[in-house]
PDB file of C-alpha atoms and ligand atoms in Angstrom:
ATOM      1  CA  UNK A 830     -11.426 -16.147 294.565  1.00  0.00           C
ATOM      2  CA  UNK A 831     -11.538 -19.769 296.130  1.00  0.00           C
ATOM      3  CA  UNK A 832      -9.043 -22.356 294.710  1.00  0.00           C
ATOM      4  CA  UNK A 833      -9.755 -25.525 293.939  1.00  0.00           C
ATOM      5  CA  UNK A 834      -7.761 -29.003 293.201  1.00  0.00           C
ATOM      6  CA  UNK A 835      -9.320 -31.429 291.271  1.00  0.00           C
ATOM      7  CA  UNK A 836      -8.038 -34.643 290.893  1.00  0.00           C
ATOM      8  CA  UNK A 837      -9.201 -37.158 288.233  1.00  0.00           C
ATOM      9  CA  UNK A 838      -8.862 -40.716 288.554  1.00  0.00           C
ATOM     10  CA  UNK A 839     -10.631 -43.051 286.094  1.00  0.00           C
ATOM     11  CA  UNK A 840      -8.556 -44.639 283.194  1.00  0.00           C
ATOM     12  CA  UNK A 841     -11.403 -43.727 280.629  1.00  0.00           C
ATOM     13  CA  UNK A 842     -10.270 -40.562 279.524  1.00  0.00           C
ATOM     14  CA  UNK A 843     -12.900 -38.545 277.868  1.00  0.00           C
ATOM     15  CA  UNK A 844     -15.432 -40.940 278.354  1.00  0.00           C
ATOM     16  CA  UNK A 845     -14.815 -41.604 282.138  1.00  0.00           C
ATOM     17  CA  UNK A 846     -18.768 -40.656 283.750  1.00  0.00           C
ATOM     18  CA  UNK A 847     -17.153 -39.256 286.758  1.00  0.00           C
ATOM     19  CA  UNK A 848     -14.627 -37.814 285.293  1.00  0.00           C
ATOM     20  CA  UNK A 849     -17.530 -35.530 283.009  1.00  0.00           C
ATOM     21  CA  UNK A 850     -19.781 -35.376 286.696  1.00  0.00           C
ATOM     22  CA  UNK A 851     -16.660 -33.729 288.041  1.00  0.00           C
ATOM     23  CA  UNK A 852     -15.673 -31.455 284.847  1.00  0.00           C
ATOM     24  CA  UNK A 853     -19.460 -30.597 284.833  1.00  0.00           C
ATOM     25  CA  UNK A 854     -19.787 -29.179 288.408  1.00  0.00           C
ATOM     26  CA  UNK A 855     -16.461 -27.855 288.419  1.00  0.00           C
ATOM     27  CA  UNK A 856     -17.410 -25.343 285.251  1.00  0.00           C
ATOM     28  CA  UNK A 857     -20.451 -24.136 287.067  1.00  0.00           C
ATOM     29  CA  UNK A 858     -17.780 -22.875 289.917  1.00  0.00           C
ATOM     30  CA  UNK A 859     -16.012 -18.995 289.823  1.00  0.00           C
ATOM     31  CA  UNK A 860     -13.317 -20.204 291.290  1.00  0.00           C
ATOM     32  CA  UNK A 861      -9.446 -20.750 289.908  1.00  0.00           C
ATOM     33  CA  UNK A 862      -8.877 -24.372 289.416  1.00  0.00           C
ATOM     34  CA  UNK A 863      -5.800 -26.591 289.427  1.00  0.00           C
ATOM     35  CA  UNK A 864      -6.159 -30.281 287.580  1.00  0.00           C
ATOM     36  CA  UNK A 865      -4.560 -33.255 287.981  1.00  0.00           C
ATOM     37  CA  UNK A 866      -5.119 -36.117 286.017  1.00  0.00           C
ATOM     38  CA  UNK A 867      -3.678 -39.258 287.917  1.00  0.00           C
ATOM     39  CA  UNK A 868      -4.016 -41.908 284.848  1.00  0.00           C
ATOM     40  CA  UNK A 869      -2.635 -40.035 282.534  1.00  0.00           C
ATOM     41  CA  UNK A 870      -0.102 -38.047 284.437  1.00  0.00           C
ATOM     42  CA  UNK A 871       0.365 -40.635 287.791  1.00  0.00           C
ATOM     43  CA  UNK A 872       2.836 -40.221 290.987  1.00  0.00           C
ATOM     44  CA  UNK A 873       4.934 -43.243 291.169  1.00  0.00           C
ATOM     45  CA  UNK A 874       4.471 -45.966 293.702  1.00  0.00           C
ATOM     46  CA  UNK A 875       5.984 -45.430 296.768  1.00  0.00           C
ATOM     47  CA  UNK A 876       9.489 -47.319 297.387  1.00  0.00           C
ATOM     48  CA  UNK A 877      11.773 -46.879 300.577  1.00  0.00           C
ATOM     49  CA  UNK A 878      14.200 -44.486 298.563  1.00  0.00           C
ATOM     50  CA  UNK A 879      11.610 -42.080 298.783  1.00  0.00           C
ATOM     51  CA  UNK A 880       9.798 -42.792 301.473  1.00  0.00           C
ATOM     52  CA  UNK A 881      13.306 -42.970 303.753  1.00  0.00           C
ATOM     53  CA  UNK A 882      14.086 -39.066 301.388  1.00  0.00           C
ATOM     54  CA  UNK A 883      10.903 -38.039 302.425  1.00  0.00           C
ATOM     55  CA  UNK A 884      12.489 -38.902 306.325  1.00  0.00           C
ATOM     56  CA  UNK A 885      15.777 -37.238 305.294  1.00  0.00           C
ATOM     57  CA  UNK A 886      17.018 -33.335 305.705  1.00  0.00           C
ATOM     58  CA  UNK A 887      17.232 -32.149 301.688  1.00  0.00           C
ATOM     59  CA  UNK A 888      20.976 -31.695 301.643  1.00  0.00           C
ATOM     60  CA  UNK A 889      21.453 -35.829 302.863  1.00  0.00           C
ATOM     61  CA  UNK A 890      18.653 -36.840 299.783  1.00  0.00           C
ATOM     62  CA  UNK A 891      20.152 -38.485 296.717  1.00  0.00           C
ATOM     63  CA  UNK A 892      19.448 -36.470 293.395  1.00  0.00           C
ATOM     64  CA  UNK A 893      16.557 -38.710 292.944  1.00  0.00           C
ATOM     65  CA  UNK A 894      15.274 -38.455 296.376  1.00  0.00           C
ATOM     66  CA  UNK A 895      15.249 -34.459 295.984  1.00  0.00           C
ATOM     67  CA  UNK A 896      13.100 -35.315 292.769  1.00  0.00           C
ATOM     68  CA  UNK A 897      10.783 -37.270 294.644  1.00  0.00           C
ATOM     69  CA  UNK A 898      10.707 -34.888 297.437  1.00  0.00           C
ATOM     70  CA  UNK A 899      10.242 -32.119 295.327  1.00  0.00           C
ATOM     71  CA  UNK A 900       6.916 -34.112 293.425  1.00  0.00           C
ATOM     72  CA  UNK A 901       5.349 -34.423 296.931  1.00  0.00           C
ATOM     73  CA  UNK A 902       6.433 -30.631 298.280  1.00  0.00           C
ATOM     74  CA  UNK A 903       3.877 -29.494 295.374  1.00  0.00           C
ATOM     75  CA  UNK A 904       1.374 -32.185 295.606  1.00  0.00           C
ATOM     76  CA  UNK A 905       1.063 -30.405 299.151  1.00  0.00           C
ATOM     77  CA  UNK A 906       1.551 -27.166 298.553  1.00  0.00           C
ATOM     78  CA  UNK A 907      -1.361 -27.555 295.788  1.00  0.00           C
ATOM     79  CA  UNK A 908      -3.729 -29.470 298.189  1.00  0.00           C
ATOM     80  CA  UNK A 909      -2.898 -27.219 301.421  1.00  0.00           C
ATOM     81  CA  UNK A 910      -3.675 -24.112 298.881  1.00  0.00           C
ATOM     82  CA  UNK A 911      -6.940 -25.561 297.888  1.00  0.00           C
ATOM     83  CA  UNK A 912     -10.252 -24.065 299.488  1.00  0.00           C
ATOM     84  CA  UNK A 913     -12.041 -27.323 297.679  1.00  0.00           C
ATOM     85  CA  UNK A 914     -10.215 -30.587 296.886  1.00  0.00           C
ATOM     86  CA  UNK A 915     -12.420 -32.508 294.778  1.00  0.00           C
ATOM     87  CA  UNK A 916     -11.739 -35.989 293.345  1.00  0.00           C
ATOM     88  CA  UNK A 917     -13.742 -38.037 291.090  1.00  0.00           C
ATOM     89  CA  UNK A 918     -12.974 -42.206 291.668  1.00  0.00           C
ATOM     90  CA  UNK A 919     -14.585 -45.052 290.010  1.00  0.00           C
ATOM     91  CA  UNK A 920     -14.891 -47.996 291.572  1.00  0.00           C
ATOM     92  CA  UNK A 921     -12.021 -50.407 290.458  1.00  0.00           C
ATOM     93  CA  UNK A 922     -12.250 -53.892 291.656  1.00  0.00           C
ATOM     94  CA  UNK A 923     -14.038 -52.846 295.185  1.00  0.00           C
ATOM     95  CA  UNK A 924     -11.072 -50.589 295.479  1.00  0.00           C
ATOM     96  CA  UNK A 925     -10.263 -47.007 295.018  1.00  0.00           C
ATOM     97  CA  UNK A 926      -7.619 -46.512 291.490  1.00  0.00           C
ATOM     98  CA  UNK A 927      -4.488 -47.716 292.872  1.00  0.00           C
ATOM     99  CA  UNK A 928      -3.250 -44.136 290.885  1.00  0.00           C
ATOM    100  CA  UNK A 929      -4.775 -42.556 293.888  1.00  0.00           C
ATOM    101  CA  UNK A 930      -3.443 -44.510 296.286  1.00  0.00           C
ATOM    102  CA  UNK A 931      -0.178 -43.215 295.293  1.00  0.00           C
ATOM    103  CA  UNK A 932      -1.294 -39.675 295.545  1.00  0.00           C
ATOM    104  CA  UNK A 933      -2.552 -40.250 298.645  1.00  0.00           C
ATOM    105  CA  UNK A 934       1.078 -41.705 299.900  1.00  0.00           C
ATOM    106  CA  UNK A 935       3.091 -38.581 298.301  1.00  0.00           C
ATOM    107  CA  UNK A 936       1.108 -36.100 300.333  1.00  0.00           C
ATOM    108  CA  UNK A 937       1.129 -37.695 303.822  1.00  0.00           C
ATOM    109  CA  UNK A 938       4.136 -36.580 305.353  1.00  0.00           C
ATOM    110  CA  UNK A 939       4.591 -36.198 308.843  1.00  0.00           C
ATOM    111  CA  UNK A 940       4.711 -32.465 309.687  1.00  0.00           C
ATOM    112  CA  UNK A 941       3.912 -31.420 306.625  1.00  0.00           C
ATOM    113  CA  UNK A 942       0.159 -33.180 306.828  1.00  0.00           C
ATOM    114  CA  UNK A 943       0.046 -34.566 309.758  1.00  0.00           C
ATOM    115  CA  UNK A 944       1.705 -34.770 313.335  1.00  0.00           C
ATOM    116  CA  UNK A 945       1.657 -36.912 316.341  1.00  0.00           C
ATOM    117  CA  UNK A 946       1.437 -34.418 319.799  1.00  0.00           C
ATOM    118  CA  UNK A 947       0.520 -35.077 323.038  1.00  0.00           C
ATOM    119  CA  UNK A 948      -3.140 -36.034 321.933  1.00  0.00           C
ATOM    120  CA  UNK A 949      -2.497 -38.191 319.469  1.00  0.00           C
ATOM    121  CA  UNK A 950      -2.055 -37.715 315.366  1.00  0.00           C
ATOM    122  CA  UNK A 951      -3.265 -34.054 314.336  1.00  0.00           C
ATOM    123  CA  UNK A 952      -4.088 -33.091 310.800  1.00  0.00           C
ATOM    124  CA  UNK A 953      -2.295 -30.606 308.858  1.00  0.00           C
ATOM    125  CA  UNK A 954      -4.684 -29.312 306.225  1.00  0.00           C
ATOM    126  CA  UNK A 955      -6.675 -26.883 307.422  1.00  0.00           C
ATOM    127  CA  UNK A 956      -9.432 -24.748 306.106  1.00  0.00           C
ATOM    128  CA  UNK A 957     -10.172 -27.402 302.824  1.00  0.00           C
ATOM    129  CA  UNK A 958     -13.046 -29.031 302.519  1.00  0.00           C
ATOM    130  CA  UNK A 959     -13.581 -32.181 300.240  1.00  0.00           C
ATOM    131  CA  UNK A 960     -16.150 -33.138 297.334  1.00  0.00           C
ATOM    132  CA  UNK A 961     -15.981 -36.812 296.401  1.00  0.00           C
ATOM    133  CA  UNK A 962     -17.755 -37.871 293.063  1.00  0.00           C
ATOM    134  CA  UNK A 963     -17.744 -41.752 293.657  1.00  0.00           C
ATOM    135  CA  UNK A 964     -19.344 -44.212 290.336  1.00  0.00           C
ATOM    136  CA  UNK A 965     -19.786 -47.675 290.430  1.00  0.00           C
ATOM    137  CA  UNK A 966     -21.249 -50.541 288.623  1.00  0.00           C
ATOM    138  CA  UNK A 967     -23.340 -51.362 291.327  1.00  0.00           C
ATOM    139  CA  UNK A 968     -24.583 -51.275 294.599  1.00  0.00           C
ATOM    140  CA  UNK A 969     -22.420 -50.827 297.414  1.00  0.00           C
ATOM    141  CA  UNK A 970     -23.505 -47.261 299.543  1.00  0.00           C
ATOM    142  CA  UNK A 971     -24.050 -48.062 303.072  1.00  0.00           C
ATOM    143  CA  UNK A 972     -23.012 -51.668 302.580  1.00  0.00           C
ATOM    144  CA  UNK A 973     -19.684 -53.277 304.317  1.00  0.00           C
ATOM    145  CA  UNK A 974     -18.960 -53.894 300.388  1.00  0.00           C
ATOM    146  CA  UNK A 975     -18.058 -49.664 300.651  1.00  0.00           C
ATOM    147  CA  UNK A 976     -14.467 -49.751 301.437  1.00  0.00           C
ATOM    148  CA  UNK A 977     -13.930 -46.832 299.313  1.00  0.00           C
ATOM    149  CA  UNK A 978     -15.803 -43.863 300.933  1.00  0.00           C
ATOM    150  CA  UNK A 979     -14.685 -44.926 304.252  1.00  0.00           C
ATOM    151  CA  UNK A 980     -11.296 -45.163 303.900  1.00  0.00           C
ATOM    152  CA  UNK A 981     -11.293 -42.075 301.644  1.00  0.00           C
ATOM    153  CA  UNK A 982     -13.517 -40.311 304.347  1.00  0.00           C
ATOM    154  CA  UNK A 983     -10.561 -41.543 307.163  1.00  0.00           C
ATOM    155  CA  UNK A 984      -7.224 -40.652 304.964  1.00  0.00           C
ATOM    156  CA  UNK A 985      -8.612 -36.993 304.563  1.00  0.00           C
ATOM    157  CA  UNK A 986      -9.951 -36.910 308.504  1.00  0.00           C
ATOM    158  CA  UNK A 987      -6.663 -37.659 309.090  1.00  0.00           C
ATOM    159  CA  UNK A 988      -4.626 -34.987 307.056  1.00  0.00           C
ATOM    160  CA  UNK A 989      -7.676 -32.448 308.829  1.00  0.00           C
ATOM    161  CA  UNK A 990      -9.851 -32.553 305.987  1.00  0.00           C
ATOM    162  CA  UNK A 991     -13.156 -33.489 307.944  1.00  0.00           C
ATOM    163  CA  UNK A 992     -15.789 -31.472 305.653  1.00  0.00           C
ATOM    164  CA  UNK A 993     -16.112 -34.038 303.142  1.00  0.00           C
ATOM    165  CA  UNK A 994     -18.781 -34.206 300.673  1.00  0.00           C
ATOM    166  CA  UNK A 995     -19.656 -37.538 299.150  1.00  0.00           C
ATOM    167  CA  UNK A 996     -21.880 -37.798 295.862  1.00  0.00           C
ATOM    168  CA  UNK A 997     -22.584 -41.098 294.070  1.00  0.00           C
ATOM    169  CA  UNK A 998     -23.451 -42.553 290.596  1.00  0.00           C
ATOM    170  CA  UNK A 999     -24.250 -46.078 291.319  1.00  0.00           C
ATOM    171  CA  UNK A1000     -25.579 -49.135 289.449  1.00  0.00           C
ATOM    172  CA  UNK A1001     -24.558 -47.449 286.504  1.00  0.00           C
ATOM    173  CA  UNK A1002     -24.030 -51.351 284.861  1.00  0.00           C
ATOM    174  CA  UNK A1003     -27.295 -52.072 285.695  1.00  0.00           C
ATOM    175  CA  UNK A1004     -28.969 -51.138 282.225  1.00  0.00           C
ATOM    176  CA  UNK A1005     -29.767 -48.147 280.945  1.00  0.00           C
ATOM    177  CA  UNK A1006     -32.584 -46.888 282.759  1.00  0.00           C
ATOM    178  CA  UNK A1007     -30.595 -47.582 286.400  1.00  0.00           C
ATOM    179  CA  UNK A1008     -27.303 -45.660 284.775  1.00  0.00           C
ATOM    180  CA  UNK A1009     -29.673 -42.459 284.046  1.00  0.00           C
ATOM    181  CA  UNK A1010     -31.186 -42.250 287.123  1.00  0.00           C
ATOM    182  CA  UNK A1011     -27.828 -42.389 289.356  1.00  0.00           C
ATOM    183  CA  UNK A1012     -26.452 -40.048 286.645  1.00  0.00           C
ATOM    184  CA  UNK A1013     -29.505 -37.551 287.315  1.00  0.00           C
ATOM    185  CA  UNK A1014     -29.320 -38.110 290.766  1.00  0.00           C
ATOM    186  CA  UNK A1015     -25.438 -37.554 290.918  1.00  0.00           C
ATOM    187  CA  UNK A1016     -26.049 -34.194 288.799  1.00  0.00           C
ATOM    188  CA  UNK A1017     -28.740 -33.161 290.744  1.00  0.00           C
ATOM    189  CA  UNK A1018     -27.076 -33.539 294.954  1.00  0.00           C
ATOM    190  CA  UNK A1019     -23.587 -31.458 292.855  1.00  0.00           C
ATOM    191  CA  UNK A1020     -26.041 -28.772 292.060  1.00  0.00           C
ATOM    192  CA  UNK A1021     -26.502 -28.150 295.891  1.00  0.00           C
ATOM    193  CA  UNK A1022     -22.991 -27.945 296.138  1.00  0.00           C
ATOM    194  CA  UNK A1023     -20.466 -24.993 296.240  1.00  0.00           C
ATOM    195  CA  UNK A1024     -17.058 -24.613 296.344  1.00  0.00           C
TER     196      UNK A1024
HETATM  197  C1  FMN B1889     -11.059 -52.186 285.751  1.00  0.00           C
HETATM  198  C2  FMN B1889     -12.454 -51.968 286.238  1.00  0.00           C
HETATM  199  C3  FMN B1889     -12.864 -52.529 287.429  1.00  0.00           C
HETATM  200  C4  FMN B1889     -14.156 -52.330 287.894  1.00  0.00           C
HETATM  201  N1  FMN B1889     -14.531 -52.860 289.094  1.00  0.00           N
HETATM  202  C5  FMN B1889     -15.786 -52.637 289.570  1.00  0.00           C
HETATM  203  C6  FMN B1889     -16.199 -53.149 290.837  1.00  0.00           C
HETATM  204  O1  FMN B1889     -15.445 -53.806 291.548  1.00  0.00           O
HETATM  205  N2  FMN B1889     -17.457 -52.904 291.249  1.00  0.00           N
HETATM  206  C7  FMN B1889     -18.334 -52.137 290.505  1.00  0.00           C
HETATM  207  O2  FMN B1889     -19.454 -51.927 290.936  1.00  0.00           O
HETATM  208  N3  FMN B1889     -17.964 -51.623 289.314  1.00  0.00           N
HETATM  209  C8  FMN B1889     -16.725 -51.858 288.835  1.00  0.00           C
HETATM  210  N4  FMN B1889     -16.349 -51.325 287.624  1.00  0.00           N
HETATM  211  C9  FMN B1889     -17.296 -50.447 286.916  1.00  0.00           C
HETATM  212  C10 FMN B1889     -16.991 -48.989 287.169  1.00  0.00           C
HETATM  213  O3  FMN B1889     -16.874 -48.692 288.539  1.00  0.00           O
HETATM  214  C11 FMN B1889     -18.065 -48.099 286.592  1.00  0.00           C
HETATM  215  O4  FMN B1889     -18.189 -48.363 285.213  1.00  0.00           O
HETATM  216  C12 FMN B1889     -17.765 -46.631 286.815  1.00  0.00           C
HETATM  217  O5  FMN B1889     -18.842 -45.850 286.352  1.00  0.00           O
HETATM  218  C13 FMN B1889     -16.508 -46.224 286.078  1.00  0.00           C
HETATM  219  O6  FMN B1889     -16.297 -44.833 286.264  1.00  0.00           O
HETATM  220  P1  FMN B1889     -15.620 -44.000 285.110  1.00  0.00           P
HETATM  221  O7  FMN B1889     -16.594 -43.979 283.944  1.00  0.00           O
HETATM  222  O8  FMN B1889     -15.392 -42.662 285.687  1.00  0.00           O
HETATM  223  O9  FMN B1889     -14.346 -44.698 284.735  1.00  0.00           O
HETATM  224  C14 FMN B1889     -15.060 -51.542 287.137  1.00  0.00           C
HETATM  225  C15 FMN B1889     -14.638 -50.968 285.935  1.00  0.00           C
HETATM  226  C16 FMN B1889     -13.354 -51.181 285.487  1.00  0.00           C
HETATM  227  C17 FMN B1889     -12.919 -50.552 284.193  1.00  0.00           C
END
């Protein structure tokens, strides 16, 4: 059975559109999923005490550092025993939710993600592919205005995670007819995909 890590992102709770777009595919999967909510349950921002425990053999970390360390060891583990990671990220002020920023920073960790050899940085996580449900107000796919699926498409590249899937809901503030049509649209490219 494949495994699958789902990460949420959107501060809306149960209302959140693709938070449901996410929820929706992921039922339609046979597959054993693990779910993270990152605005209801977040990782803390990264600080130098555990970025410099992260750096440090376990027995030298501070009680909190081995806390810390210990967060990250199983956002990793979860992620590197994913077949599918998909995450589902509104757009918040052009940006991606600062909530996954911080994921991102727990679970890239040199030699545990990534390492620098002889040809330059390598990526860790291999064998999972992505699927990135991405909603917006408006209109930004293909634009230079897209700074989210770029840099969400070159964070994962870099970890190894180069199969990535993007789906969008855009223009979704655009009235009602404009919010149904990306919403059918969304639905309709996650039906072509599998886990
Ligand atoms: C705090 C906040 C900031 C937002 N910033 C933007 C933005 O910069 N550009 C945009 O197109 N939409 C923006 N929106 C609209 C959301 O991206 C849009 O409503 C999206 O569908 C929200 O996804 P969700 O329902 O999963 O939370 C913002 C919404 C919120 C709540």
């Amino acid at each position: 059975m494949k495994n699958i890590l789902a990460l949420y992102t959107s501060i809306s709770g149960d209302n959140s559109l693709s938070t449901q777009l996410a929820k929706e595919w992921l039922a339609k999967q046979d597959a054993k999923v693990i779910e993270r909510d990152l605005a209801t349950n977040p990782v803390p921002h990264l600080t130098m005490e555990t970025f410099s425990g992260f750096m440090t053999p376990e027995e030298g970390r501070s009680e909190s550092q081995q806390a810390q360390a210990a967060l990250s060891d199983t956002l990793i583990k979860e992620l590197k025993e994913a077949d599918t990671l998909l995450i589902s990220i509104p757009m918040y002020n052009f940006g991606i939710p600062s909530t996954l920023k911080s994921w991102i920073d727990y679970i890239s960790r040199a030699g545990m993600t990534f390492q620098y050899s002889a040809n330059g940085p390598e990526g860790l996580v291999k064998n999972t592919r992505a699927v990135v449900v991405l909603t917006r107000g408006g209109l930004y796919q293909g634009t230079e205005a897209d700074v989210q699926a770029p840099f969400i498409k070159l964070v994962l590249g870099f970890i190894g995670i180069t199969d990535v899937e993007f789906i969008y809901a855009e223009g979704v503030a655009m009235g009602e007819e404009a919010k149904q049509v990306a919403i059918s649209s969304a639905k309709e490219k996650l039906t072509a995909v599998t886990a």
